[in-house]
Amino acid sequence: MFAPFEKYLLGFVQISGADLERIKSVATVKKIRKWQSLLHDGEVWKSMCFVVSGCFRLYRFDQKGIDHTVRFGIENWWMTDTESFNHQTPSNYNIEALSSSTVIIWGKNDWEQLLVTISAFKQFYDRLNASAYETSQQRIFSLISGSAEERYLEFQRAYPNVFNKVPLHMVASYLGISRETLSRIRKDFSRSAKTPRLEPGRSI
């Protein structure tokens, strides 16, 4: 079950077999049930979590008790609360599985030790953080400047086939639009045959 992560890692950096074994030795593979939670708000997030299969979402509640989807995590992506992980402070977010899933988890202490002792792994992590920052900036710009249709197209590019795994109201929440608006947009694209050619999502 470690093979998918090994392939993913080698797409970023060259790393020795011995170092791969060290990374594997402190990793834990877990099977997660559909709707099982990995994190509740108020808890401290203490691990790095790589999604081997399945789908997750990270979300939080506003003052009215309405939940807002911030991010999805699909195959070859990461699911984490970076702020809680870095500062070891209570999280404002929740993480739940939207389907039966498999993840690889590293505890914070083990992860940080790997970064200190394996230079190639530190290089990988730096690239990962840079990619995540760029994606975050793009998402912010999309939310403040893009039309509902443009946000929908960007979602299709970033999360191919996710509509088969995620309830429609969660996608609408992620896009910052109503479910009715999302349904209308999907129907419009279907009628006009403008459904975009999907491209692989970023591995973050």
PDB file of N, CA and C in Angstrom, residues 7-51:
ATOM      1  N   LYS A   7       5.648   6.249  -5.607  1.00  0.00           N
ATOM      2  CA  LYS A   7       5.576   6.754  -6.981  1.00  0.00           C
ATOM      3  C   LYS A   7       5.351   8.255  -6.994  1.00  0.00           C
ATOM      4  N   TYR A   8       4.460   8.720  -6.132  1.00  0.00           N
ATOM      5  CA  TYR A   8       4.169  10.148  -6.028  1.00  0.00           C
ATOM      6  C   TYR A   8       5.408  10.931  -5.610  1.00  0.00           C
ATOM      7  N   LEU A   9       6.109  10.452  -4.600  1.00  0.00           N
ATOM      8  CA  LEU A   9       7.299  11.130  -4.082  1.00  0.00           C
ATOM      9  C   LEU A   9       8.382  11.227  -5.139  1.00  0.00           C
ATOM     10  N   LEU A  10       8.590  10.136  -5.883  1.00  0.00           N
ATOM     11  CA  LEU A  10       9.639  10.113  -6.906  1.00  0.00           C
ATOM     12  C   LEU A  10       9.307  11.028  -8.086  1.00  0.00           C
ATOM     13  N   GLY A  11       8.067  11.475  -8.162  1.00  0.00           N
ATOM     14  CA  GLY A  11       7.707  12.458  -9.175  1.00  0.00           C
ATOM     15  C   GLY A  11       8.201  13.851  -8.821  1.00  0.00           C
ATOM     16  N   PHE A  12       8.603  14.042  -7.563  1.00  0.00           N
ATOM     17  CA  PHE A  12       9.141  15.320  -7.098  1.00  0.00           C
ATOM     18  C   PHE A  12      10.667  15.311  -7.014  1.00  0.00           C
ATOM     19  N   VAL A  13      11.215  14.257  -6.422  1.00  0.00           N
ATOM     20  CA  VAL A  13      12.651  14.225  -6.141  1.00  0.00           C
ATOM     21  C   VAL A  13      13.199  12.807  -6.335  1.00  0.00           C
ATOM     22  N   GLN A  14      14.506  12.734  -6.493  1.00  0.00           N
ATOM     23  CA  GLN A  14      15.207  11.451  -6.483  1.00  0.00           C
ATOM     24  C   GLN A  14      15.591  11.144  -5.041  1.00  0.00           C
ATOM     25  N   ILE A  15      15.320   9.928  -4.614  1.00  0.00           N
ATOM     26  CA  ILE A  15      15.574   9.571  -3.224  1.00  0.00           C
ATOM     27  C   ILE A  15      16.025   8.117  -3.154  1.00  0.00           C
ATOM     28  N   SER A  16      16.927   7.823  -2.257  1.00  0.00           N
ATOM     29  CA  SER A  16      17.509   6.482  -2.194  1.00  0.00           C
ATOM     30  C   SER A  16      16.535   5.458  -1.633  1.00  0.00           C
ATOM     31  N   GLY A  17      16.789   4.194  -1.943  1.00  0.00           N
ATOM     32  CA  GLY A  17      15.963   3.124  -1.408  1.00  0.00           C
ATOM     33  C   GLY A  17      16.011   3.072   0.100  1.00  0.00           C
ATOM     34  N   ALA A  18      17.182   3.338   0.664  1.00  0.00           N
ATOM     35  CA  ALA A  18      17.325   3.316   2.122  1.00  0.00           C
ATOM     36  C   ALA A  18      16.470   4.403   2.770  1.00  0.00           C
ATOM     37  N   ASP A  19      16.465   5.593   2.149  1.00  0.00           N
ATOM     38  CA  ASP A  19      15.663   6.679   2.703  1.00  0.00           C
ATOM     39  C   ASP A  19      14.169   6.398   2.540  1.00  0.00           C
ATOM     40  N   LEU A  20      13.804   5.771   1.434  1.00  0.00           N
ATOM     41  CA  LEU A  20      12.403   5.386   1.253  1.00  0.00           C
ATOM     42  C   LEU A  20      11.962   4.419   2.349  1.00  0.00           C
ATOM     43  N   GLU A  21      12.841   3.508   2.716  1.00  0.00           N
ATOM     44  CA  GLU A  21      12.519   2.567   3.780  1.00  0.00           C
ATOM     45  C   GLU A  21      12.356   3.272   5.120  1.00  0.00           C
ATOM     46  N   ARG A  22      13.161   4.295   5.360  1.00  0.00           N
ATOM     47  CA  ARG A  22      13.029   5.063   6.602  1.00  0.00           C
ATOM     48  C   ARG A  22      11.687   5.793   6.642  1.00  0.00           C
ATOM     49  N   ILE A  23      11.314   6.365   5.514  1.00  0.00           N
ATOM     50  CA  ILE A  23      10.035   7.066   5.439  1.00  0.00           C
ATOM     51  C   ILE A  23       8.881   6.090   5.647  1.00  0.00           C
ATOM     52  N   LYS A  24       9.002   4.921   5.047  1.00  0.00           N
ATOM     53  CA  LYS A  24       7.964   3.903   5.173  1.00  0.00           C
ATOM     54  C   LYS A  24       7.872   3.365   6.594  1.00  0.00           C
ATOM     55  N   SER A  25       9.009   3.242   7.277  1.00  0.00           N
ATOM     56  CA  SER A  25       9.042   2.600   8.594  1.00  0.00           C
ATOM     57  C   SER A  25       8.260   3.363   9.658  1.00  0.00           C
ATOM     58  N   VAL A  26       8.083   4.667   9.462  1.00  0.00           N
ATOM     59  CA  VAL A  26       7.351   5.466  10.464  1.00  0.00           C
ATOM     60  C   VAL A  26       5.965   5.876   9.956  1.00  0.00           C
ATOM     61  N   ALA A  27       5.554   5.288   8.830  1.00  0.00           N
ATOM     62  CA  ALA A  27       4.233   5.585   8.270  1.00  0.00           C
ATOM     63  C   ALA A  27       3.224   4.534   8.718  1.00  0.00           C
ATOM     64  N   THR A  28       1.972   4.936   8.809  1.00  0.00           N
ATOM     65  CA  THR A  28       0.880   4.038   9.180  1.00  0.00           C
ATOM     66  C   THR A  28      -0.199   4.103   8.113  1.00  0.00           C
ATOM     67  N   VAL A  29      -0.594   2.948   7.604  1.00  0.00           N
ATOM     68  CA  VAL A  29      -1.689   2.878   6.634  1.00  0.00           C
ATOM     69  C   VAL A  29      -2.993   2.656   7.384  1.00  0.00           C
ATOM     70  N   LYS A  30      -4.000   3.458   7.052  1.00  0.00           N
ATOM     71  CA  LYS A  30      -5.292   3.335   7.731  1.00  0.00           C
ATOM     72  C   LYS A  30      -6.423   3.266   6.715  1.00  0.00           C
ATOM     73  N   LYS A  31      -7.391   2.426   7.008  1.00  0.00           N
ATOM     74  CA  LYS A  31      -8.633   2.367   6.251  1.00  0.00           C
ATOM     75  C   LYS A  31      -9.655   3.251   6.970  1.00  0.00           C
ATOM     76  N   ILE A  32     -10.310   4.107   6.225  1.00  0.00           N
ATOM     77  CA  ILE A  32     -11.263   5.052   6.808  1.00  0.00           C
ATOM     78  C   ILE A  32     -12.657   4.774   6.244  1.00  0.00           C
ATOM     79  N   ARG A  33     -13.646   4.694   7.118  1.00  0.00           N
ATOM     80  CA  ARG A  33     -15.021   4.450   6.684  1.00  0.00           C
ATOM     81  C   ARG A  33     -15.639   5.728   6.103  1.00  0.00           C
ATOM     82  N   LYS A  34     -16.616   5.557   5.254  1.00  0.00           N
ATOM     83  CA  LYS A  34     -17.365   6.705   4.743  1.00  0.00           C
ATOM     84  C   LYS A  34     -18.008   7.442   5.902  1.00  0.00           C
ATOM     85  N   TRP A  35     -17.884   8.754   5.916  1.00  0.00           N
ATOM     86  CA  TRP A  35     -18.383   9.677   6.929  1.00  0.00           C
ATOM     87  C   TRP A  35     -17.584   9.639   8.231  1.00  0.00           C
ATOM     88  N   GLN A  36     -16.529   8.854   8.284  1.00  0.00           N
ATOM     89  CA  GLN A  36     -15.694   8.867   9.491  1.00  0.00           C
ATOM     90  C   GLN A  36     -14.897  10.161   9.544  1.00  0.00           C
ATOM     91  N   SER A  37     -14.782  10.740  10.721  1.00  0.00           N
ATOM     92  CA  SER A  37     -14.058  11.998  10.892  1.00  0.00           C
ATOM     93  C   SER A  37     -12.609  11.743  11.285  1.00  0.00           C
ATOM     94  N   LEU A  38     -11.707  12.504  10.688  1.00  0.00           N
ATOM     95  CA  LEU A  38     -10.302  12.484  11.079  1.00  0.00           C
ATOM     96  C   LEU A  38      -9.982  13.625  12.038  1.00  0.00           C
ATOM     97  N   LEU A  39     -10.774  14.677  11.978  1.00  0.00           N
ATOM     98  CA  LEU A  39     -10.524  15.857  12.805  1.00  0.00           C
ATOM     99  C   LEU A  39     -11.836  16.543  13.125  1.00  0.00           C
ATOM    100  N   HIS A  40     -11.997  16.944  14.383  1.00  0.00           N
ATOM    101  CA  HIS A  40     -13.117  17.793  14.799  1.00  0.00           C
ATOM    102  C   HIS A  40     -12.566  19.151  15.243  1.00  0.00           C
ATOM    103  N   ASP A  41     -13.333  20.208  15.003  1.00  0.00           N
ATOM    104  CA  ASP A  41     -12.874  21.522  15.450  1.00  0.00           C
ATOM    105  C   ASP A  41     -12.664  21.505  16.960  1.00  0.00           C
ATOM    106  N   GLY A  42     -11.601  22.172  17.376  1.00  0.00           N
ATOM    107  CA  GLY A  42     -11.214  22.171  18.783  1.00  0.00           C
ATOM    108  C   GLY A  42     -10.106  21.185  19.095  1.00  0.00           C
ATOM    109  N   GLU A  43      -9.896  20.214  18.202  1.00  0.00           N
ATOM    110  CA  GLU A  43      -8.798  19.266  18.366  1.00  0.00           C
ATOM    111  C   GLU A  43      -7.526  19.810  17.729  1.00  0.00           C
ATOM    112  N   VAL A  44      -6.384  19.272  18.137  1.00  0.00           N
ATOM    113  CA  VAL A  44      -5.099  19.648  17.544  1.00  0.00           C
ATOM    114  C   VAL A  44      -4.723  18.598  16.504  1.00  0.00           C
ATOM    115  N   TRP A  45      -4.424  19.059  15.293  1.00  0.00           N
ATOM    116  CA  TRP A  45      -4.041  18.157  14.199  1.00  0.00           C
ATOM    117  C   TRP A  45      -2.560  17.823  14.328  1.00  0.00           C
ATOM    118  N   LYS A  46      -2.241  16.541  14.430  1.00  0.00           N
ATOM    119  CA  LYS A  46      -0.887  16.123  14.766  1.00  0.00           C
ATOM    120  C   LYS A  46      -0.256  15.195  13.738  1.00  0.00           C
ATOM    121  N   SER A  47      -0.723  15.225  12.509  1.00  0.00           N
ATOM    122  CA  SER A  47      -0.185  14.284  11.531  1.00  0.00           C
ATOM    123  C   SER A  47      -0.210  14.854  10.121  1.00  0.00           C
ATOM    124  N   MET A  48       0.593  14.229   9.252  1.00  0.00           N
ATOM    125  CA  MET A  48       0.525  14.472   7.815  1.00  0.00           C
ATOM    126  C   MET A  48      -0.219  13.297   7.206  1.00  0.00           C
ATOM    127  N   CYS A  49      -1.192  13.576   6.353  1.00  0.00           N
ATOM    128  CA  CYS A  49      -2.093  12.543   5.856  1.00  0.00           C
ATOM    129  C   CYS A  49      -2.133  12.570   4.330  1.00  0.00           C
ATOM    130  N   PHE A  50      -1.642  11.494   3.707  1.00  0.00           N
ATOM    131  CA  PHE A  50      -1.624  11.357   2.252  1.00  0.00           C
ATOM    132  C   PHE A  50      -2.776  10.450   1.837  1.00  0.00           C
ATOM    133  N   VAL A  51      -3.575  10.908   0.886  1.00  0.00           N
ATOM    134  CA  VAL A  51      -4.747  10.146   0.447  1.00  0.00           C
ATOM    135  C   VAL A  51      -4.343   9.166  -0.657  1.00  0.00           C
TER     136      VAL A  51
END
